[in-house]
Amino acid sequence: MGGLSEKVLFFGDLGIDDIFALFYAYYSEDIEVVGVVADYGNVSKDEAVKNARYLQKIFKKDVPVMGGARIPLTGKEPEYFPEIHGLEGLGPLSIADEPSSTFENFFEVAPLIDKYEGNLTLINVGRLTSLASAFVFFPETMKKIKDFYIMGGAFNYPGNVTPVAEANFHGDPIAANIVFSRAPRKVRIFPLNVTQNSIITPYVMDYVISEMNSGKMEPAKILKPMYDFYFNAYKKQNPSIQGTPLHDLMTMWAIKDKQCIIFADAPVKVITEEGDAFGQSIADFRKIREKALYPVHKIALRADYARFVNSFAETFIKGSNRSAK
């Protein structure tokens, strides 16, 4: 990675789209992931940690891995999504030979942030429990983060776990509100409104794999079955869909190409009361002077999807062949 690359601390639940996001960062010359917090969400915390350690071996990079939260602040047992991400978060693949250990080293987040003070971007693409905990445990340290990118929410848009709620906010709305109220600067939020359109078609995926060192590299061999599993899961839900949205990869891409995103500043709140609206994200987009007294953040409204797809293909192809050398 070049010295001018964006240093990124990654919080994720290490399912398929998280893994694609980390591959994108690995292959990009503009992004360097310097730490991974792995927690529950798509899979259990232990499976997420195991996947993060597996990626360490594939990337041949000793990026620090920290164990995050095991359950949400609601106290409920988390719901996993094996039909979307597979039993281990890798679609049809298994890494049973990878040792599973319980990481309770979350405190290592603080010195890592100190190390990159003022030059670290934090991206959260899973439930927000661990990130909220960081604001509770290390409030002064978190002020040293340069920028925050969060995948989550659905603003005036259908949800993906309920008619109105997106999975990351629905999984722990209490944590989401803590993050929005404690963040020292405006968070960049990437809701389903934008990420649902981050479609990678089978044609594009097949082309990328074929160009990744003729498809012979280990990454090429694992990315294709994961993509196919993910696409088939979406196809079962929506037979008309032409590809699979890679929500987390789009959020990672935005770190490099944020000029391709249109944002709107708006007050934000997530519903925590039980009922049909639980986990719903609300933003006050009204064109009036006195708006709702929620914390104001930057919500992505539109993205240059052609630029996203081109960047995905170019980054994976050039990066994989560069690393092969």
Short mmCIF file of C-alpha atoms in Angstrom, two decimals:
data_model
loop_
_atom_site.label_atom_id
_atom_site.label_comp_id
_atom_site.label_asym_id
_atom_site.label_seq_id
_atom_site.Cartn_x
_atom_site.Cartn_y
_atom_site.Cartn_z
CA MET A 1 0.00 0.00 0.00
CA GLY A 2 1.18 3.49 -0.76
CA GLY A 3 2.03 5.95 1.96
CA LEU A 4 -0.83 8.21 0.88
CA SER A 5 -3.47 5.48 1.20
CA GLU A 6 -6.46 6.00 3.46
CA LYS A 7 -5.91 4.17 6.75
CA VAL A 8 -9.11 2.33 7.69
CA LEU A 9 -10.34 0.66 10.87
CA PHE A 10 -12.99 -1.86 9.80
CA PHE A 11 -15.94 -2.93 12.00
CA GLY A 12 -17.91 -5.79 10.44
CA ASP A 13 -19.78 -9.04 10.90
CA LEU A 14 -17.72 -10.82 8.22
CA GLY A 15 -20.37 -12.20 5.92
CA ILE A 16 -20.04 -12.30 2.15
CA ASP A 17 -20.37 -8.60 1.37
CA ASP A 18 -18.01 -7.69 4.26
CA ILE A 19 -15.45 -10.05 2.76
CA PHE A 20 -15.84 -8.50 -0.70
CA ALA A 21 -15.30 -5.08 0.91
CA LEU A 22 -12.09 -6.25 2.56
CA PHE A 23 -10.87 -7.76 -0.72
CA TYR A 24 -11.56 -4.43 -2.43
CA ALA A 25 -9.49 -2.61 0.19
CA TYR A 26 -6.70 -5.17 -0.09
CA TYR A 27 -6.53 -4.79 -3.86
CA SER A 28 -6.84 -1.00 -3.81
CA GLU A 29 -3.74 1.20 -3.78
CA ASP A 30 -5.78 3.94 -2.11
CA ILE A 31 -7.07 2.08 0.99
CA GLU A 32 -5.20 0.26 3.73
CA VAL A 33 -7.12 -1.61 6.43
CA VAL A 34 -5.04 -1.34 9.60
CA GLY A 35 -7.41 -3.16 11.96
CA VAL A 36 -10.52 -5.34 11.93
CA VAL A 37 -13.15 -5.56 14.67
CA ALA A 38 -15.14 -8.76 14.09
CA ASP A 39 -18.50 -9.15 15.80
CA TYR A 40 -21.92 -10.79 15.58
CA GLY A 41 -24.42 -10.06 12.81
CA ASN A 42 -24.39 -12.08 9.62
CA VAL A 43 -22.77 -14.86 11.67
CA SER A 44 -21.76 -15.30 15.29
CA LYS A 45 -18.85 -13.33 16.73
CA ASP A 46 -16.68 -16.47 16.82
CA GLU A 47 -17.35 -17.22 13.14
CA ALA A 48 -16.63 -13.58 12.25
CA VAL A 49 -13.29 -13.71 14.08
CA LYS A 50 -12.44 -16.98 12.35
CA ASN A 51 -13.20 -15.45 8.95
CA ALA A 52 -11.05 -12.41 9.73
CA ARG A 53 -8.13 -14.65 10.64
CA TYR A 54 -8.67 -16.68 7.47
CA LEU A 55 -8.39 -13.48 5.43
CA GLN A 56 -5.14 -12.67 7.21
CA LYS A 57 -3.69 -15.84 5.69
CA ILE A 58 -5.05 -15.17 2.21
CA PHE A 59 -3.82 -11.58 2.20
CA LYS A 60 -0.54 -12.55 3.88
CA LYS A 61 -0.91 -9.46 6.06
CA ASP A 62 -0.84 -9.47 9.84
CA VAL A 63 -3.64 -6.92 10.24
CA PRO A 64 -4.74 -6.81 13.90
CA VAL A 65 -8.04 -8.60 14.55
CA MET A 66 -10.11 -7.63 17.58
CA GLY A 67 -13.14 -9.44 18.93
CA GLY A 68 -16.20 -7.23 19.11
CA ALA A 69 -19.66 -7.66 20.58
CA ARG A 70 -21.41 -11.01 20.96
CA ILE A 71 -24.96 -9.72 21.54
CA PRO A 72 -26.77 -6.38 21.00
CA LEU A 73 -27.41 -3.78 23.69
CA THR A 74 -31.08 -4.76 23.57
CA GLY A 75 -30.09 -7.95 25.41
CA LYS A 76 -31.81 -10.09 22.80
CA GLU A 77 -30.10 -13.09 21.25
CA PRO A 78 -28.91 -12.08 17.77
CA GLU A 79 -30.50 -13.51 14.65
CA TYR A 80 -28.09 -14.86 12.02
CA PHE A 81 -28.71 -15.23 8.29
CA PRO A 82 -27.24 -18.51 7.00
CA GLU A 83 -29.63 -18.49 4.05
CA ILE A 84 -27.97 -15.28 2.84
CA HIS A 85 -24.35 -15.69 3.95
CA GLY A 86 -23.95 -19.41 4.60
CA LEU A 87 -23.43 -21.17 7.93
CA GLU A 88 -19.93 -19.71 8.36
CA GLY A 89 -20.39 -16.45 6.46
CA LEU A 90 -18.59 -17.76 3.37
CA GLY A 91 -21.56 -18.98 1.36
CA PRO A 92 -21.06 -22.67 0.52
CA LEU A 93 -17.45 -22.73 1.77
CA SER A 94 -16.14 -24.00 5.09
CA ILE A 95 -12.89 -23.32 6.90
CA ALA A 96 -13.47 -25.82 9.67
CA ASP A 97 -9.71 -26.39 9.98
CA GLU A 98 -9.23 -22.73 10.99
CA PRO A 99 -9.00 -22.68 14.80
CA SER A 100 -11.83 -20.87 16.53
CA SER A 101 -10.92 -18.88 19.62
CA THR A 102 -12.76 -16.34 21.70
CA PHE A 103 -11.09 -12.96 21.27
CA GLU A 104 -11.67 -10.61 24.19
CA ASN A 105 -9.18 -7.98 23.13
CA PHE A 106 -11.52 -5.13 22.19
CA PHE A 107 -9.44 -2.76 24.34
CA GLU A 108 -6.76 -2.88 21.63
CA VAL A 109 -8.96 -0.54 19.56
CA ALA A 110 -7.88 2.47 21.62
CA PRO A 111 -4.08 2.28 21.10
CA LEU A 112 -4.65 1.56 17.41
CA ILE A 113 -6.67 4.78 17.06
CA ASP A 114 -3.97 6.64 19.01
CA LYS A 115 -1.34 5.32 16.63
CA TYR A 116 -3.07 6.82 13.59
CA GLU A 117 -4.44 9.90 15.38
CA GLY A 118 -6.17 12.25 12.95
CA ASN A 119 -5.39 10.00 9.98
CA LEU A 120 -7.81 7.12 10.47
CA THR A 121 -11.20 6.51 8.84
CA LEU A 122 -13.61 4.18 10.61
CA ILE A 123 -16.03 2.09 8.57
CA ASN A 124 -18.84 0.10 10.20
CA VAL A 125 -20.77 -2.26 7.94
CA GLY A 126 -22.42 -4.51 10.54
CA ARG A 127 -24.46 -4.02 13.69
CA LEU A 128 -23.37 -0.93 15.60
CA THR A 129 -22.96 -2.54 19.04
CA SER A 130 -19.15 -2.58 19.04
CA LEU A 131 -18.91 0.95 17.68
CA ALA A 132 -21.34 2.22 20.31
CA SER A 133 -19.27 0.45 22.97
CA ALA A 134 -16.15 2.23 21.72
CA PHE A 135 -17.89 5.58 22.27
CA VAL A 136 -18.85 4.48 25.79
CA PHE A 137 -15.41 3.13 26.75
CA PHE A 138 -13.11 5.51 24.85
CA PRO A 139 -15.00 8.81 24.30
CA GLU A 140 -11.88 11.00 24.05
CA THR A 141 -10.03 8.50 21.88
CA MET A 142 -12.92 8.36 19.40
CA LYS A 143 -12.53 12.09 18.79
CA LYS A 144 -9.27 11.24 17.02
CA ILE A 145 -11.11 9.45 14.18
CA LYS A 146 -10.95 11.53 10.99
CA ASP A 147 -14.17 10.26 9.37
CA PHE A 148 -16.97 7.75 9.99
CA TYR A 149 -18.65 5.62 7.30
CA ILE A 150 -21.65 3.49 8.27
CA MET A 151 -23.70 1.10 6.16
CA GLY A 152 -27.20 0.99 7.59
CA GLY A 153 -30.72 2.30 7.62
CA ALA A 154 -33.47 2.82 5.08
CA PHE A 155 -34.84 6.36 4.84
CA ASN A 156 -38.30 6.57 3.26
CA TYR A 157 -37.37 3.25 1.65
CA PRO A 158 -38.36 -0.41 2.20
CA GLY A 159 -36.38 -2.34 4.79
CA ASN A 160 -34.77 -5.73 4.32
CA VAL A 161 -35.75 -7.40 7.62
CA THR A 162 -39.09 -5.68 8.17
CA PRO A 163 -41.16 -3.47 5.87
CA VAL A 164 -39.40 -0.40 7.29
CA ALA A 165 -36.15 -1.53 8.95
CA GLU A 166 -32.69 -2.40 7.63
CA ALA A 167 -30.74 -5.23 9.30
CA ASN A 168 -27.84 -3.32 10.88
CA PHE A 169 -30.06 -0.74 12.59
CA HIS A 170 -32.79 -3.26 13.40
CA GLY A 171 -30.21 -5.57 15.00
CA ASP A 172 -29.34 -2.96 17.63
CA PRO A 173 -31.20 0.36 17.34
CA ILE A 174 -30.01 1.38 20.83
CA ALA A 175 -26.42 1.17 19.62
CA ALA A 176 -27.25 3.11 16.46
CA ASN A 177 -28.66 6.01 18.48
CA ILE A 178 -25.61 6.01 20.78
CA VAL A 179 -23.34 6.31 17.76
CA PHE A 180 -25.37 9.13 16.24
CA SER A 181 -25.54 11.04 19.51
CA ARG A 182 -21.88 10.54 20.50
CA ALA A 183 -20.06 10.87 17.18
CA PRO A 184 -17.73 13.90 17.33
CA ARG A 185 -18.50 14.83 13.72
CA LYS A 186 -21.12 14.07 11.09
CA VAL A 187 -21.26 10.39 10.19
CA ARG A 188 -21.58 9.41 6.53
CA ILE A 189 -24.52 6.98 6.38
CA PHE A 190 -25.00 4.62 3.43
CA PRO A 191 -28.59 3.33 3.61
CA LEU A 192 -30.37 0.73 1.53
CA ASN A 193 -31.65 3.61 -0.62
CA VAL A 194 -28.18 3.71 -2.17
CA THR A 195 -26.54 0.35 -1.47
CA GLN A 196 -29.45 -1.72 -2.79
CA ASN A 197 -28.45 -0.44 -6.23
CA SER A 198 -24.80 -1.50 -5.91
CA ILE A 199 -25.54 -4.39 -8.27
CA ILE A 200 -22.75 -6.60 -9.56
CA THR A 201 -24.13 -8.85 -12.30
CA PRO A 202 -23.00 -12.44 -12.94
CA TYR A 203 -21.51 -11.27 -16.24
CA VAL A 204 -19.30 -8.70 -14.50
CA MET A 205 -18.33 -11.16 -11.79
CA ASP A 206 -17.41 -13.87 -14.29
CA TYR A 207 -15.30 -11.39 -16.27
CA VAL A 208 -13.47 -10.21 -13.15
CA ILE A 209 -12.73 -13.77 -12.01
CA SER A 210 -11.47 -14.74 -15.47
CA GLU A 211 -9.05 -11.80 -15.42
CA MET A 212 -7.77 -12.40 -11.88
CA ASN A 213 -4.56 -14.14 -12.95
CA SER A 214 -6.61 -16.44 -15.20
CA GLY A 215 -8.77 -17.42 -12.23
CA LYS A 216 -5.99 -19.53 -10.70
CA MET A 217 -5.37 -17.53 -7.54
CA GLU A 218 -6.94 -18.65 -4.27
CA PRO A 219 -8.99 -15.42 -3.97
CA ALA A 220 -10.53 -16.05 -7.40
CA LYS A 221 -11.42 -19.57 -6.35
CA ILE A 222 -13.29 -18.50 -3.22
CA LEU A 223 -14.89 -15.28 -4.48
CA LYS A 224 -16.90 -16.94 -7.25
CA PRO A 225 -18.71 -19.55 -5.09
CA MET A 226 -19.42 -16.90 -2.46
CA TYR A 227 -20.85 -14.57 -5.10
CA ASP A 228 -22.99 -17.34 -6.63
CA PHE A 229 -24.39 -18.29 -3.22
CA TYR A 230 -25.19 -14.65 -2.43
CA PHE A 231 -26.76 -14.01 -5.83
CA ASN A 232 -28.94 -17.12 -5.61
CA ALA A 233 -30.13 -16.04 -2.15
CA TYR A 234 -31.20 -12.66 -3.53
CA LYS A 235 -32.76 -14.32 -6.57
CA LYS A 236 -34.97 -16.44 -4.32
CA GLN A 237 -36.19 -13.30 -2.58
CA ASN A 238 -36.58 -11.25 -5.76
CA PRO A 239 -36.70 -13.29 -9.00
CA SER A 240 -36.43 -10.13 -11.11
CA ILE A 241 -33.08 -9.02 -9.67
CA GLN A 242 -30.27 -8.93 -12.25
CA GLY A 243 -27.34 -9.28 -9.87
CA THR A 244 -26.43 -9.01 -6.24
CA PRO A 245 -25.99 -5.77 -4.30
CA LEU A 246 -22.67 -5.60 -2.44
CA HIS A 247 -23.74 -3.13 0.25
CA ASP A 248 -20.54 -3.17 2.27
CA LEU A 249 -18.26 -3.00 -0.74
CA MET A 250 -20.05 0.15 -1.91
CA THR A 251 -19.44 1.75 1.48
CA MET A 252 -15.74 0.84 1.28
CA TRP A 253 -15.55 2.16 -2.30
CA ALA A 254 -17.01 5.46 -1.14
CA ILE A 255 -13.94 6.06 1.03
CA LYS A 256 -11.92 6.29 -2.18
CA ASP A 257 -14.54 7.94 -4.41
CA LYS A 258 -16.74 9.99 -2.08
CA GLN A 259 -16.95 12.70 -4.75
CA CYS A 260 -19.20 10.22 -6.61
CA ILE A 261 -21.78 10.28 -3.78
CA ILE A 262 -24.45 12.92 -3.21
CA PHE A 263 -25.15 13.47 0.50
CA ALA A 264 -27.78 15.43 2.37
CA ASP A 265 -27.39 16.64 5.95
CA ALA A 266 -30.42 15.73 8.06
CA PRO A 267 -31.37 14.97 11.66
CA VAL A 268 -31.35 11.19 12.25
CA LYS A 269 -33.03 8.90 14.77
CA VAL A 270 -33.65 5.13 15.00
CA ILE A 271 -36.81 3.77 16.63
CA THR A 272 -36.12 1.60 19.71
CA GLU A 273 -39.70 1.00 20.87
CA GLU A 274 -41.04 -2.50 20.27
CA GLY A 275 -43.61 -2.79 17.50
CA ASP A 276 -43.85 -2.58 13.75
CA ALA A 277 -41.50 0.42 13.59
CA PHE A 278 -38.70 -1.18 15.68
CA GLY A 279 -35.35 -0.41 14.04
CA GLN A 280 -36.79 2.07 11.54
CA SER A 281 -34.45 4.92 10.62
CA ILE A 282 -35.96 8.39 10.42
CA ALA A 283 -34.43 11.47 8.83
CA ASP A 284 -35.96 14.93 8.79
CA PHE A 285 -35.69 15.99 5.16
CA ARG A 286 -38.33 18.70 5.47
CA LYS A 287 -37.50 22.02 3.83
CA ILE A 288 -38.19 24.05 6.93
CA ARG A 289 -36.07 26.09 9.31
CA GLU A 290 -36.95 24.31 12.57
CA LYS A 291 -36.36 20.58 12.12
CA ALA A 292 -36.53 17.67 14.56
CA LEU A 293 -33.95 17.89 17.33
CA TYR A 294 -32.07 14.72 16.37
CA PRO A 295 -28.30 14.59 15.72
CA VAL A 296 -27.49 15.78 12.20
CA HIS A 297 -25.51 13.48 9.91
CA LYS A 298 -24.69 13.04 6.22
CA ILE A 299 -27.02 10.60 4.43
CA ALA A 300 -26.06 9.23 1.03
CA LEU A 301 -28.86 9.86 -1.47
CA ARG A 302 -27.34 8.86 -4.82
CA ALA A 303 -24.17 7.32 -6.17
CA ASP A 304 -22.47 6.98 -9.53
CA TYR A 305 -23.25 3.28 -9.99
CA ALA A 306 -21.38 2.98 -13.29
CA ARG A 307 -18.27 4.36 -11.58
CA PHE A 308 -18.79 1.87 -8.74
CA VAL A 309 -18.98 -1.15 -11.06
CA ASN A 310 -15.98 0.04 -13.07
CA SER A 311 -13.97 0.58 -9.90
CA PHE A 312 -14.91 -2.87 -8.61
CA ALA A 313 -13.75 -4.59 -11.80
CA GLU A 314 -10.61 -2.50 -12.25
CA THR A 315 -9.52 -2.76 -8.61
CA PHE A 316 -10.00 -6.52 -8.34
CA ILE A 317 -8.32 -7.27 -11.67
CA LYS A 318 -5.34 -4.92 -11.36
CA GLY A 319 -4.90 -5.52 -7.67
CA SER A 320 -4.98 -9.29 -7.85
CA ASN A 321 -2.51 -9.45 -10.71
CA ARG A 322 -0.27 -6.92 -8.98
CA SER A 323 -0.25 -9.00 -5.79
CA ALA A 324 0.49 -12.17 -7.82
CA LYS A 325 3.76 -10.59 -8.90
#
